[in-house]
């Protein structure tokens, strides 16, 4: 239960503070715990240098983050449209 509360809080916090890279990193760590790799990678790419500082390595997908993030957002929007219709 506590883990879900943490996840809900972090999601709300990131929505209200989208430029907070530490929040993105922590949200990504929560997704790793839940074994949601794609969502974790998205968060880690948004975290940028915070990920590199804490993990002591560059994210494997860091060379093309803007393209991946844009692709992820398009996929999410399409999925939401399908669900609505």
CSV table of N, CA, C and O in Angstrom, one decimal:
chain,number,residue,atom,x,y,z
A,1,UNK,N,0.8,-1.2,0.0
A,1,UNK,CA,0.0,0.0,0.0
A,1,UNK,C,0.9,1.3,0.0
A,1,UNK,O,0.6,2.2,-0.7
A,2,UNK,N,1.9,1.2,0.8
A,2,UNK,CA,2.8,2.4,0.9
A,2,UNK,C,3.4,2.7,-0.5
A,2,UNK,O,3.6,3.9,-0.8
A,3,UNK,N,3.8,1.7,-1.2
A,3,UNK,CA,4.4,1.9,-2.5
A,3,UNK,C,3.5,2.5,-3.5
A,3,UNK,O,3.9,3.4,-4.2
A,4,UNK,N,2.2,2.2,-3.4
A,4,UNK,CA,1.2,2.8,-4.3
A,4,UNK,C,1.0,4.3,-3.9
A,4,UNK,O,0.8,5.1,-4.8
A,5,UNK,N,1.1,4.6,-2.6
A,5,UNK,CA,0.9,5.9,-2.2
A,5,UNK,C,2.1,6.8,-2.7
A,5,UNK,O,1.9,7.9,-3.1
A,6,UNK,N,3.3,6.2,-2.6
A,6,UNK,CA,4.5,6.9,-3.1
A,6,UNK,C,4.4,7.2,-4.6
A,6,UNK,O,4.7,8.3,-5.0
A,7,UNK,N,3.9,6.2,-5.3
A,7,UNK,CA,3.8,6.3,-6.8
A,7,UNK,C,2.8,7.4,-7.1
A,7,UNK,O,3.0,8.3,-7.9
A,8,UNK,N,1.6,7.4,-6.4
A,8,UNK,CA,0.6,8.4,-6.7
A,8,UNK,C,1.1,9.8,-6.3
A,8,UNK,O,0.9,10.8,-7.1
A,9,UNK,N,1.8,9.9,-5.2
A,9,UNK,CA,2.4,11.2,-4.9
A,9,UNK,C,3.4,11.7,-5.9
A,9,UNK,O,3.4,12.9,-6.3
A,10,UNK,N,4.3,10.8,-6.3
A,10,UNK,CA,5.3,11.2,-7.3
A,10,UNK,C,4.7,11.6,-8.6
A,10,UNK,O,5.1,12.5,-9.3
A,11,UNK,N,3.6,10.9,-9.1
A,11,UNK,CA,3.0,11.2,-10.3
A,11,UNK,C,2.4,12.6,-10.2
A,11,UNK,O,2.5,13.4,-11.2
A,12,UNK,N,1.7,12.9,-9.1
A,12,UNK,CA,1.1,14.2,-8.9
A,12,UNK,C,2.2,15.3,-8.9
A,12,UNK,O,2.1,16.4,-9.5
A,13,UNK,N,3.3,15.0,-8.2
A,13,UNK,CA,4.4,16.0,-8.0
A,13,UNK,C,5.0,16.3,-9.4
A,13,UNK,O,5.2,17.5,-9.7
A,14,UNK,N,5.2,15.3,-10.2
A,14,UNK,CA,5.8,15.5,-11.6
A,14,UNK,C,4.8,16.3,-12.4
A,14,UNK,O,5.3,17.1,-13.2
A,15,UNK,N,3.5,16.0,-12.3
A,15,UNK,CA,2.5,16.8,-13.1
A,15,UNK,C,2.6,18.3,-12.7
A,15,UNK,O,2.5,19.1,-13.6
A,16,UNK,N,2.8,18.6,-11.4
A,16,UNK,CA,2.8,19.9,-10.9
A,16,UNK,C,4.2,20.6,-11.1
A,16,UNK,O,4.3,21.8,-11.2
A,17,UNK,N,5.2,19.8,-11.2
A,17,UNK,CA,6.6,20.3,-11.3
A,17,UNK,C,7.3,19.5,-12.4
A,17,UNK,O,8.3,18.8,-12.2
A,18,UNK,N,6.9,19.7,-13.7
A,18,UNK,CA,7.5,18.9,-14.8
A,18,UNK,C,9.0,19.1,-15.0
A,18,UNK,O,9.6,18.3,-15.7
A,19,UNK,N,9.5,20.2,-14.5
A,19,UNK,CA,11.0,20.5,-14.7
A,19,UNK,C,11.9,19.9,-13.6
A,19,UNK,O,13.1,20.1,-13.6
A,20,UNK,N,11.3,19.3,-12.6
A,20,UNK,CA,12.0,18.8,-11.5
A,20,UNK,C,12.6,17.4,-11.8
A,20,UNK,O,11.9,16.4,-11.8
A,21,UNK,N,13.9,17.4,-12.2
A,21,UNK,CA,14.5,16.2,-12.7
A,21,UNK,C,14.7,15.1,-11.6
A,21,UNK,O,14.6,13.9,-11.9
A,22,UNK,N,14.8,15.5,-10.3
A,22,UNK,CA,14.9,14.6,-9.2
A,22,UNK,C,13.6,13.8,-9.1
A,22,UNK,O,13.6,12.6,-8.8
A,23,UNK,N,12.5,14.5,-9.2
A,23,UNK,CA,11.2,13.8,-9.1
A,23,UNK,C,11.0,12.8,-10.3
A,23,UNK,O,10.5,11.7,-10.0
A,24,UNK,N,11.5,13.2,-11.5
A,24,UNK,CA,11.4,12.2,-12.6
A,24,UNK,C,12.3,11.0,-12.3
A,24,UNK,O,11.9,9.9,-12.5
A,25,UNK,N,13.5,11.2,-11.7
A,25,UNK,CA,14.3,10.1,-11.3
A,25,UNK,C,13.6,9.2,-10.3
A,25,UNK,O,13.6,7.9,-10.5
A,26,UNK,N,13.1,9.7,-9.3
A,26,UNK,CA,12.4,9.0,-8.2
A,26,UNK,C,11.2,8.2,-8.8
A,26,UNK,O,11.0,7.1,-8.4
A,27,UNK,N,10.5,8.8,-9.7
A,27,UNK,CA,9.3,8.2,-10.3
A,27,UNK,C,9.8,7.0,-11.1
A,27,UNK,O,9.2,5.9,-11.1
A,28,UNK,N,10.9,7.2,-11.8
A,28,UNK,CA,11.5,6.1,-12.6
A,28,UNK,C,11.9,4.9,-11.7
A,28,UNK,O,11.7,3.8,-12.1
A,29,UNK,N,12.5,5.2,-10.6
A,29,UNK,CA,12.9,4.1,-9.7
A,29,UNK,C,11.6,3.4,-9.2
A,29,UNK,O,11.7,2.1,-9.0
A,30,UNK,N,10.5,4.1,-9.0
A,30,UNK,CA,9.3,3.4,-8.6
A,30,UNK,C,8.8,2.5,-9.7
A,30,UNK,O,8.3,1.4,-9.4
A,31,UNK,N,8.9,2.9,-10.9
A,31,UNK,CA,8.5,2.1,-12.1
A,31,UNK,C,9.4,0.9,-12.2
A,31,UNK,O,8.9,-0.2,-12.6
A,32,UNK,N,10.7,1.0,-11.9
A,32,UNK,CA,11.6,-0.1,-11.9
A,32,UNK,C,11.1,-1.2,-10.9
A,32,UNK,O,11.1,-2.4,-11.2
A,33,UNK,N,10.7,-0.7,-9.7
A,33,UNK,CA,10.2,-1.7,-8.7
A,33,UNK,C,9.0,-2.4,-9.2
A,33,UNK,O,8.9,-3.6,-8.9
A,34,UNK,N,8.2,-1.7,-9.9
A,34,UNK,CA,6.9,-2.3,-10.5
A,34,UNK,C,7.2,-3.1,-11.8
A,34,UNK,O,6.3,-3.6,-12.4
A,35,UNK,N,8.4,-3.1,-12.2
A,35,UNK,CA,8.9,-3.8,-13.4
A,35,UNK,C,8.2,-3.2,-14.7
A,35,UNK,O,7.8,-4.0,-15.6
A,36,UNK,N,8.0,-1.9,-14.7
A,36,UNK,CA,7.5,-1.2,-15.9
A,36,UNK,C,8.7,-0.5,-16.6
A,36,UNK,O,8.8,0.7,-16.4
A,37,UNK,N,9.4,-1.2,-17.3
A,37,UNK,CA,10.7,-0.7,-17.9
A,37,UNK,C,10.5,0.5,-18.8
A,37,UNK,O,11.3,1.4,-18.8
A,38,UNK,N,9.5,0.4,-19.7
A,38,UNK,CA,9.3,1.5,-20.6
A,38,UNK,C,9.0,2.8,-19.9
A,38,UNK,O,9.6,3.9,-20.2
A,39,UNK,N,8.1,2.8,-18.9
A,39,UNK,CA,7.8,4.0,-18.2
A,39,UNK,C,9.0,4.5,-17.4
A,39,UNK,O,9.3,5.7,-17.3
A,40,UNK,N,9.8,3.5,-16.8
A,40,UNK,CA,11.0,3.9,-16.1
A,40,UNK,C,12.0,4.6,-17.0
A,40,UNK,O,12.6,5.6,-16.6
A,41,UNK,N,12.2,4.0,-18.2
A,41,UNK,CA,13.1,4.7,-19.1
A,41,UNK,C,12.7,6.1,-19.5
A,41,UNK,O,13.5,7.0,-19.6
A,42,UNK,N,11.4,6.3,-19.7
A,42,UNK,CA,10.9,7.6,-20.0
A,42,UNK,C,11.2,8.6,-18.9
A,42,UNK,O,11.7,9.7,-19.1
A,43,UNK,N,11.0,8.2,-17.7
A,43,UNK,CA,11.3,9.0,-16.5
A,43,UNK,C,12.8,9.3,-16.4
A,43,UNK,O,13.2,10.4,-16.1
A,44,UNK,N,13.6,8.3,-16.6
A,44,UNK,CA,15.0,8.4,-16.5
A,44,UNK,C,15.6,9.4,-17.6
A,44,UNK,O,16.5,10.2,-17.3
A,45,UNK,N,15.0,9.3,-18.8
A,45,UNK,CA,15.4,10.3,-19.8
A,45,UNK,C,15.0,11.7,-19.5
A,45,UNK,O,15.8,12.6,-19.7
A,46,UNK,N,13.9,11.9,-18.8
A,46,UNK,CA,13.5,13.2,-18.4
A,46,UNK,C,14.3,13.7,-17.2
A,46,UNK,O,14.6,14.9,-17.1
A,47,UNK,N,14.9,12.7,-16.5
A,47,UNK,CA,15.7,13.1,-15.3
A,47,UNK,C,17.1,13.6,-15.8
A,47,UNK,O,17.7,14.4,-15.1
A,48,UNK,N,17.6,13.1,-16.9
A,48,UNK,CA,18.8,13.6,-17.5
A,48,UNK,C,20.0,13.4,-16.6
A,48,UNK,O,20.3,12.3,-16.2
A,49,UNK,N,20.7,14.5,-16.2
A,49,UNK,CA,22.0,14.4,-15.4
A,49,UNK,C,21.8,13.8,-14.0
A,49,UNK,O,22.7,13.3,-13.4
A,50,UNK,N,20.6,13.9,-13.5
A,50,UNK,CA,20.3,13.3,-12.2
A,50,UNK,C,20.5,11.8,-12.2
A,50,UNK,O,21.1,11.2,-11.4
A,51,UNK,N,20.0,11.2,-13.3
A,51,UNK,CA,20.2,9.8,-13.5
A,51,UNK,C,21.6,9.4,-13.5
A,51,UNK,O,22.1,8.5,-12.9
A,52,UNK,N,22.4,10.2,-14.3
A,52,UNK,CA,23.8,10.0,-14.5
A,52,UNK,C,24.5,10.1,-13.1
A,52,UNK,O,25.5,9.3,-12.8
A,53,UNK,N,24.1,11.1,-12.3
A,53,UNK,CA,24.8,11.3,-11.0
A,53,UNK,C,24.5,10.2,-10.1
A,53,UNK,O,25.5,9.7,-9.4
A,54,UNK,N,23.3,9.7,-10.0
A,54,UNK,CA,23.0,8.6,-9.0
A,54,UNK,C,23.4,7.2,-9.5
A,54,UNK,O,23.7,6.4,-8.7
A,55,UNK,N,23.3,7.0,-10.8
A,55,UNK,CA,23.6,5.7,-11.3
A,55,UNK,C,25.1,5.6,-11.8
A,55,UNK,O,25.5,4.5,-12.1
A,56,UNK,N,25.7,6.7,-11.8
A,56,UNK,CA,27.2,6.8,-12.2
A,56,UNK,C,27.4,6.2,-13.6
A,56,UNK,O,28.5,5.6,-13.8
A,57,UNK,N,26.5,6.4,-14.4
A,57,UNK,CA,26.6,6.0,-15.8
A,57,UNK,C,25.6,6.8,-16.6
A,57,UNK,O,24.6,7.2,-16.1
A,58,UNK,N,25.8,6.8,-17.9
A,58,UNK,CA,24.8,7.5,-18.8
A,58,UNK,C,23.7,6.5,-19.1
A,58,UNK,O,24.0,5.2,-19.3
A,59,UNK,N,22.5,6.9,-19.3
A,59,UNK,CA,21.4,6.0,-19.6
A,59,UNK,C,21.7,5.5,-21.0
A,59,UNK,O,22.1,6.2,-21.9
A,60,UNK,N,21.4,4.2,-21.2
A,60,UNK,CA,21.7,3.6,-22.5
A,60,UNK,C,20.9,4.3,-23.7
A,60,UNK,O,21.4,4.2,-24.8
A,61,UNK,N,19.8,4.9,-23.4
A,61,UNK,CA,19.1,5.6,-24.5
A,61,UNK,C,19.3,7.1,-24.5
A,61,UNK,O,18.6,7.8,-25.2
A,62,UNK,N,20.3,7.6,-23.8
A,62,UNK,CA,20.5,9.0,-23.6
A,62,UNK,C,20.9,9.7,-24.9
A,62,UNK,O,20.7,10.9,-25.0
A,63,UNK,N,21.4,9.0,-25.9
A,63,UNK,CA,21.9,9.7,-27.1
A,63,UNK,C,20.7,10.3,-27.9
A,63,UNK,O,20.9,11.1,-28.7
A,64,UNK,N,19.5,9.7,-27.7
A,64,UNK,CA,18.4,10.2,-28.5
A,64,UNK,C,17.1,10.4,-27.7
A,64,UNK,O,16.1,10.0,-28.0
A,65,UNK,N,17.3,11.1,-26.6
A,65,UNK,CA,16.1,11.2,-25.6
A,65,UNK,C,15.0,12.0,-26.2
A,65,UNK,O,13.8,11.6,-26.0
A,66,UNK,N,15.2,13.1,-26.9
A,66,UNK,CA,14.1,13.9,-27.4
A,66,UNK,C,13.2,13.1,-28.4
A,66,UNK,O,12.0,13.2,-28.4
A,67,UNK,N,13.9,12.4,-29.2
A,67,UNK,CA,13.1,11.6,-30.2
A,67,UNK,C,12.3,10.5,-29.5
A,67,UNK,O,11.2,10.2,-29.9
A,68,UNK,N,12.9,9.8,-28.5
A,68,UNK,CA,12.2,8.8,-27.8
A,68,UNK,C,11.1,9.3,-27.0
A,68,UNK,O,10.0,8.7,-27.0
A,69,UNK,N,11.3,10.4,-26.4
A,69,UNK,CA,10.2,11.0,-25.6
A,69,UNK,C,9.0,11.4,-26.5
A,69,UNK,O,7.9,11.2,-26.1
A,70,UNK,N,9.3,12.0,-27.6
A,70,UNK,CA,8.3,12.4,-28.5
A,70,UNK,C,7.5,11.2,-29.0
A,70,UNK,O,6.3,11.2,-29.1
A,71,UNK,N,8.3,10.1,-29.3
A,71,UNK,CA,7.6,8.9,-29.8
A,71,UNK,C,6.7,8.3,-28.7
A,71,UNK,O,5.6,7.9,-29.0
A,72,UNK,N,7.2,8.3,-27.5
A,72,UNK,CA,6.5,7.8,-26.3
A,72,UNK,C,5.2,8.6,-26.2
A,72,UNK,O,4.1,8.0,-26.0
A,73,UNK,N,5.3,9.9,-26.3
A,73,UNK,CA,4.1,10.8,-26.1
A,73,UNK,C,3.1,10.5,-27.2
A,73,UNK,O,1.9,10.5,-27.0
A,74,UNK,N,3.5,10.3,-28.5
A,74,UNK,CA,2.6,10.0,-29.6
A,74,UNK,C,1.9,8.7,-29.3
A,74,UNK,O,0.7,8.6,-29.5
A,75,UNK,N,2.7,7.7,-28.9
A,75,UNK,CA,2.1,6.4,-28.6
A,75,UNK,C,1.1,6.5,-27.5
A,75,UNK,O,0.0,5.9,-27.6
A,76,UNK,N,1.3,7.2,-26.5
A,76,UNK,CA,0.4,7.4,-25.4
A,76,UNK,C,-0.9,8.1,-25.8
A,76,UNK,O,-2.0,7.7,-25.4
A,77,UNK,N,-0.7,9.1,-26.6
A,77,UNK,CA,-1.9,9.8,-27.1
A,77,UNK,C,-2.8,8.9,-28.0
A,77,UNK,O,-4.0,8.9,-27.9
A,78,UNK,N,-2.2,8.1,-28.8
A,78,UNK,CA,-2.9,7.2,-29.7
A,78,UNK,C,-3.6,6.2,-28.9
A,78,UNK,O,-4.8,5.8,-29.1
A,79,UNK,N,-3.0,5.7,-27.9
A,79,UNK,CA,-3.6,4.7,-27.0
A,79,UNK,C,-4.8,5.3,-26.3
A,79,UNK,O,-5.8,4.6,-26.2
A,80,UNK,N,-4.7,6.5,-25.8
A,80,UNK,CA,-5.8,7.1,-25.2
A,80,UNK,C,-7.0,7.4,-26.1
A,80,UNK,O,-8.1,7.2,-25.7
A,81,UNK,N,-6.7,7.7,-27.4
A,81,UNK,CA,-7.7,7.9,-28.4
A,81,UNK,C,-8.5,6.6,-28.6
A,81,UNK,O,-9.7,6.6,-28.8
A,82,UNK,N,-7.7,5.5,-28.7
A,82,UNK,CA,-8.3,4.2,-28.9
A,82,UNK,C,-9.2,3.8,-27.8
A,82,UNK,O,-10.3,3.3,-28.0
A,83,UNK,N,-8.8,4.1,-26.6
A,83,UNK,CA,-9.6,3.7,-25.4
A,83,UNK,C,-10.8,4.6,-25.4
A,83,UNK,O,-11.9,4.1,-25.0
A,84,UNK,N,-10.8,5.8,-25.7
A,84,UNK,CA,-11.9,6.7,-25.7
A,84,UNK,C,-13.0,6.3,-26.7
A,84,UNK,O,-14.2,6.5,-26.5
A,85,UNK,N,-12.5,5.8,-27.9
A,85,UNK,CA,-13.5,5.5,-29.0
A,85,UNK,C,-14.1,4.1,-28.8
A,85,UNK,O,-14.0,3.4,-27.9
